[in-house]
Amino acid sequence: QLQLQESGPGLVKPSETLSLACSVSGDSISSSSYYWGWIRQPPGRGLEWIANLYYGGTSYYNPSLKSRVTLSVNTSKNQFSLKLSSVTAADTAVYYCASGLRITPWALGDWGQGTLVTVSS
Amino acid sequence: QSALTQPASVSGSPGQSITISCTGTSSDVGGYDYVSWYQQHPGKAPKLMIYEVAHRPSGVSNRFSGSKSGKTASLTISGLQAEDEADYFCSSYTSSATVVFGGGTRLTVL
C-alpha cells in the first residue's frame, strides 16, 4: 500500500496556473507496478477525473481539461505533478492524487488526503 | 463525456441490504468490465471498494458486492451497518480511453 500526499498553494488567482505535487512513499514513482492519477471534487459535488500518468508511457486526459493540463514526474523527489493553466472559479475544488496497479487498470486503490485549491482574486 | 447516472440517495435500516445502480452507455459501462466503486465519508478521501465490476480489494468487507447487466452496474451492501453511511461513486473506463464518474449516491442508514 502506498502513501500519497498532495502539496501546493491553496489559493490561485484567476487566469493563473494551478500547480500541485504528489509525494509518494512506499515504492518508487518509476515502478512498473503502478500508474498515477489526479481527480478533483468541487465543494459539495461529485468526483471528476483529470488524468492518468504511466511512468515512461502514455498519459490519458479528461478531454474537457486536456488543453490546460500538464503532467510531469520528478524521480529524484519521488513525486508527480499537475499543472492546470488559465484557471477560473470553476476550477475551485479539492484535488486528489491517487495510484492504481497496472494489473488492475482504471481503478485507483490508494489516495492522498486531498488539498483544497480556491481560485479567487 | 457525460457522467454516469446514479440515484441521488438511498437509505436502509441496519441489517438490511441496499443496491445502488450506475447507468452508462455502450461506450463505457456496457462496453467494458472496468467499473469501480468508491466509498467516501465526509471530509475524507474516496476508498476503492470494488474494481473490475465485482472484485473486492484486500481488506474490503465481503458485505460489499458488485455486478453488471448491460449498461447498468450495481453495488450491493448487505447487513447494513451504521459505518456504511457515506457517499458512493461509480466509475468506468470509456471507449475514448478516459474515466468517467457517476454523480454519486448518498447512503443513509436509518
Short mmCIF file of C-alpha atoms in Angstrom, two decimals:
data_model
loop_
_atom_site.label_atom_id
_atom_site.label_comp_id
_atom_site.label_asym_id
_atom_site.label_seq_id
_atom_site.Cartn_x
_atom_site.Cartn_y
_atom_site.Cartn_z
CA GLN A 1 0.00 0.00 0.00
CA LEU A 2 1.32 3.38 -0.98
CA GLN A 3 1.06 6.66 0.87
CA LEU A 4 0.39 9.78 -1.18
CA GLN A 5 0.40 13.42 -0.10
CA GLU A 6 -0.60 16.45 -2.14
CA SER A 7 1.12 19.81 -1.73
CA GLY A 8 0.78 23.23 -3.31
CA PRO A 9 -0.84 26.65 -2.94
CA GLY A 10 -4.34 26.73 -1.53
CA LEU A 11 -5.20 29.96 -3.35
CA VAL A 12 -4.66 30.72 -7.02
CA LYS A 13 -5.69 33.85 -8.92
CA PRO A 14 -7.95 33.63 -11.97
CA SER A 15 -6.08 33.17 -15.27
CA GLU A 16 -3.00 31.87 -13.46
CA THR A 17 -1.65 28.31 -13.32
CA LEU A 18 -2.51 25.86 -10.56
CA SER A 19 0.46 23.70 -9.59
CA LEU A 20 0.28 20.68 -7.31
CA ALA A 21 2.74 17.95 -6.41
CA CYS A 22 2.05 14.49 -5.06
CA SER A 23 4.72 12.86 -2.92
CA VAL A 24 4.74 9.09 -2.98
CA SER A 25 6.10 6.79 -0.29
CA GLY A 26 6.12 3.03 -0.18
CA ASP A 27 7.53 2.45 -3.66
CA SER A 28 9.33 4.23 -6.46
CA ILE A 29 7.48 6.62 -8.72
CA SER A 30 9.20 4.85 -11.61
CA SER A 31 7.92 1.44 -10.57
CA SER A 32 6.37 -0.55 -13.38
CA SER A 33 3.70 -1.77 -10.98
CA TYR A 34 1.75 1.45 -10.71
CA TYR A 35 0.18 4.30 -12.59
CA TRP A 36 -0.66 7.71 -11.17
CA GLY A 37 -3.80 9.80 -11.29
CA TRP A 38 -5.37 13.15 -10.48
CA ILE A 39 -9.01 13.62 -9.53
CA ARG A 40 -10.85 16.67 -8.26
CA GLN A 41 -14.06 17.36 -6.37
CA PRO A 42 -15.72 20.79 -6.31
CA PRO A 43 -17.16 21.63 -2.88
CA GLY A 44 -20.35 19.66 -2.25
CA ARG A 45 -20.20 17.95 -5.61
CA GLY A 46 -19.04 14.73 -7.25
CA LEU A 47 -15.70 13.42 -8.41
CA GLU A 48 -14.16 14.48 -11.72
CA TRP A 49 -11.29 12.53 -13.26
CA ILE A 50 -8.48 14.73 -14.55
CA ALA A 51 -5.77 12.44 -15.90
CA ASN A 52 -3.75 9.24 -15.51
CA LEU A 53 0.01 9.03 -15.98
CA TYR A 54 2.06 5.93 -16.72
CA TYR A 55 5.74 6.48 -15.98
CA GLY A 56 7.69 6.02 -19.17
CA GLY A 57 4.49 5.57 -21.11
CA THR A 58 1.24 7.13 -22.18
CA SER A 59 -0.82 9.69 -20.32
CA TYR A 60 -4.61 9.86 -20.53
CA TYR A 61 -6.62 13.04 -20.07
CA ASN A 62 -10.16 14.21 -19.47
CA PRO A 63 -10.94 15.78 -22.87
CA SER A 64 -12.60 18.77 -21.22
CA LEU A 65 -9.36 19.62 -19.41
CA LYS A 66 -6.68 18.23 -21.71
CA SER A 67 -5.73 21.54 -23.32
CA ARG A 68 -4.94 23.06 -19.91
CA VAL A 69 -3.30 20.09 -18.15
CA THR A 70 0.40 19.28 -17.92
CA LEU A 71 1.66 16.20 -16.07
CA SER A 72 5.23 15.52 -15.01
CA VAL A 73 7.33 13.23 -12.84
CA ASN A 74 10.27 14.07 -10.59
CA THR A 75 12.09 10.84 -9.81
CA SER A 76 14.62 12.49 -7.50
CA LYS A 77 11.79 13.63 -5.22
CA ASN A 78 9.58 10.60 -5.90
CA GLN A 79 6.79 12.96 -6.91
CA PHE A 80 4.42 13.50 -9.77
CA SER A 81 2.85 16.84 -10.55
CA LEU A 82 -0.17 18.53 -12.07
CA LYS A 83 -0.33 21.94 -13.70
CA LEU A 84 -3.66 23.40 -14.75
CA SER A 85 -3.44 26.63 -16.69
CA SER A 86 -5.83 29.55 -17.14
CA VAL A 87 -7.85 28.69 -14.07
CA THR A 88 -11.27 30.13 -13.28
CA ALA A 89 -13.58 29.89 -10.28
CA ALA A 90 -14.93 26.68 -11.79
CA ASP A 91 -11.58 25.04 -11.03
CA THR A 92 -12.08 25.53 -7.29
CA ALA A 93 -12.05 22.03 -5.83
CA VAL A 94 -10.38 19.52 -3.58
CA TYR A 95 -7.64 17.96 -5.69
CA TYR A 96 -6.67 14.36 -5.02
CA CYS A 97 -3.69 12.41 -6.26
CA ALA A 98 -4.06 8.65 -6.41
CA SER A 99 -2.39 5.48 -7.61
CA GLY A 100 -3.52 2.29 -9.21
CA LEU A 101 -1.99 -1.05 -10.04
CA ARG A 102 -1.22 -1.60 -13.70
CA ILE A 103 -2.61 -5.14 -13.42
CA THR A 104 -5.97 -3.68 -12.38
CA PRO A 105 -6.17 -0.64 -14.62
CA TRP A 106 -8.70 2.12 -14.26
CA ALA A 107 -9.20 1.53 -10.52
CA LEU A 108 -7.47 3.85 -8.07
CA GLY A 109 -6.55 1.97 -4.92
CA ASP A 110 -4.57 4.49 -2.90
CA TRP A 111 -5.44 8.16 -2.49
CA GLY A 112 -3.90 11.22 -0.91
CA GLN A 113 -5.92 13.11 1.66
CA GLY A 114 -6.74 15.85 -0.85
CA THR A 115 -5.94 19.53 -0.93
CA LEU A 116 -8.42 22.37 -1.39
CA VAL A 117 -7.50 24.84 -4.09
CA THR A 118 -9.54 28.01 -4.29
CA VAL A 119 -9.44 30.20 -7.38
CA SER A 120 -10.09 33.79 -6.35
CA SER A 121 -8.57 37.23 -6.75
CA GLN B 1 -18.19 12.68 -21.79
CA SER B 2 -21.36 12.52 -19.70
CA ALA B 3 -21.36 11.44 -16.08
CA LEU B 4 -22.75 8.02 -15.25
CA THR B 5 -26.23 8.10 -13.71
CA GLN B 6 -26.66 7.20 -10.06
CA PRO B 7 -29.62 7.79 -7.72
CA ALA B 8 -29.03 10.83 -5.56
CA SER B 9 -29.83 8.97 -2.39
CA VAL B 10 -30.71 5.58 -0.97
CA SER B 11 -31.47 4.51 2.57
CA GLY B 12 -31.84 1.37 4.60
CA SER B 13 -32.06 0.10 8.14
CA PRO B 14 -29.25 -1.72 9.94
CA GLY B 15 -29.06 -5.34 8.84
CA GLN B 16 -30.90 -4.75 5.58
CA SER B 17 -29.45 -4.87 2.06
CA ILE B 18 -29.39 -1.99 -0.38
CA THR B 19 -28.39 -1.69 -4.01
CA ILE B 20 -27.02 1.37 -5.78
CA SER B 21 -27.26 1.49 -9.55
CA CYS B 22 -24.90 3.11 -12.03
CA THR B 23 -26.15 3.52 -15.59
CA GLY B 24 -23.99 4.40 -18.55
CA THR B 25 -23.81 3.64 -22.24
CA SER B 26 -22.37 1.03 -24.55
CA SER B 27 -19.24 3.20 -24.71
CA ASP B 28 -18.49 2.87 -21.04
CA VAL B 29 -20.29 0.62 -18.53
CA GLY B 30 -21.87 -1.53 -21.22
CA GLY B 31 -18.69 -1.97 -23.21
CA TYR B 32 -16.05 -2.81 -20.62
CA ASP B 33 -15.65 -4.65 -17.33
CA TYR B 34 -13.73 -1.74 -15.83
CA VAL B 35 -16.35 -0.49 -13.41
CA SER B 36 -15.19 0.58 -9.97
CA TRP B 37 -17.00 1.72 -6.84
CA TYR B 38 -15.68 4.16 -4.25
CA GLN B 39 -16.88 4.97 -0.74
CA GLN B 40 -16.35 8.48 0.61
CA HIS B 41 -17.04 9.58 4.16
CA PRO B 42 -17.45 13.33 4.81
CA GLY B 43 -14.16 15.18 4.64
CA LYS B 44 -12.25 12.04 3.67
CA ALA B 45 -10.65 10.74 0.50
CA PRO B 46 -12.52 8.15 -1.55
CA LYS B 47 -11.79 4.48 -0.84
CA LEU B 48 -11.86 1.79 -3.52
CA MET B 49 -14.49 -0.81 -2.65
CA ILE B 50 -14.97 -2.72 -5.92
CA TYR B 51 -12.90 -2.92 -9.11
CA GLU B 52 -13.49 -4.60 -12.45
CA VAL B 53 -17.23 -4.87 -11.75
CA ALA B 54 -17.15 -7.44 -8.97
CA HIS B 55 -13.69 -7.73 -7.39
CA ARG B 56 -13.01 -6.61 -3.83
CA PRO B 57 -9.61 -5.21 -2.84
CA SER B 58 -7.94 -6.84 0.11
CA GLY B 59 -9.45 -5.62 3.37
CA VAL B 60 -12.86 -4.67 2.00
CA SER B 61 -15.74 -6.43 3.73
CA ASN B 62 -17.49 -9.19 1.81
CA ARG B 63 -20.74 -7.39 2.62
CA PHE B 64 -19.92 -5.29 -0.44
CA SER B 65 -20.51 -6.86 -3.83
CA GLY B 66 -20.70 -5.63 -7.40
CA SER B 67 -22.38 -6.77 -10.58
CA LYS B 68 -23.27 -5.59 -14.06
CA SER B 69 -26.06 -6.19 -16.52
CA GLY B 70 -25.90 -4.46 -19.86
CA LYS B 71 -25.27 -0.75 -19.36
CA THR B 72 -26.04 -0.78 -15.63
CA ALA B 73 -23.65 -1.70 -12.86
CA SER B 74 -24.76 -2.21 -9.29
CA LEU B 75 -23.24 -2.09 -5.84
CA THR B 76 -24.96 -4.14 -3.16
CA ILE B 77 -24.28 -3.72 0.53
CA SER B 78 -25.68 -6.48 2.73
CA GLY B 79 -26.05 -6.48 6.50
CA LEU B 80 -26.10 -2.68 6.50
CA GLN B 81 -24.11 -1.07 9.32
CA ALA B 82 -24.00 2.48 10.62
CA GLU B 83 -20.43 2.86 9.36
CA ASP B 84 -21.63 2.27 5.80
CA GLU B 85 -23.32 5.66 5.79
CA ALA B 86 -21.33 7.59 3.18
CA ASP B 87 -21.32 8.78 -0.42
CA TYR B 88 -20.72 6.16 -3.10
CA PHE B 89 -19.36 6.84 -6.56
CA CYS B 90 -19.09 4.52 -9.53
CA SER B 91 -16.58 4.97 -12.32
CA SER B 92 -15.99 3.37 -15.69
CA TYR B 93 -13.37 3.21 -18.39
CA THR B 94 -14.65 4.61 -21.68
CA SER B 95 -14.05 3.92 -25.36
CA SER B 96 -12.12 7.22 -25.53
CA ALA B 97 -9.52 5.83 -23.10
CA THR B 98 -10.79 8.07 -20.34
CA VAL B 99 -12.52 7.60 -17.00
CA VAL B 100 -15.98 8.86 -16.15
CA PHE B 101 -17.52 9.01 -12.68
CA GLY B 102 -21.12 8.82 -11.59
CA GLY B 103 -22.71 11.76 -9.84
CA GLY B 104 -22.64 9.97 -6.50
CA THR B 105 -25.21 8.42 -4.18
CA ARG B 106 -25.66 9.33 -0.54
CA LEU B 107 -26.42 6.29 1.58
CA THR B 108 -28.30 6.94 4.80
CA VAL B 109 -28.51 4.23 7.45
CA LEU B 110 -31.77 4.82 9.27
#
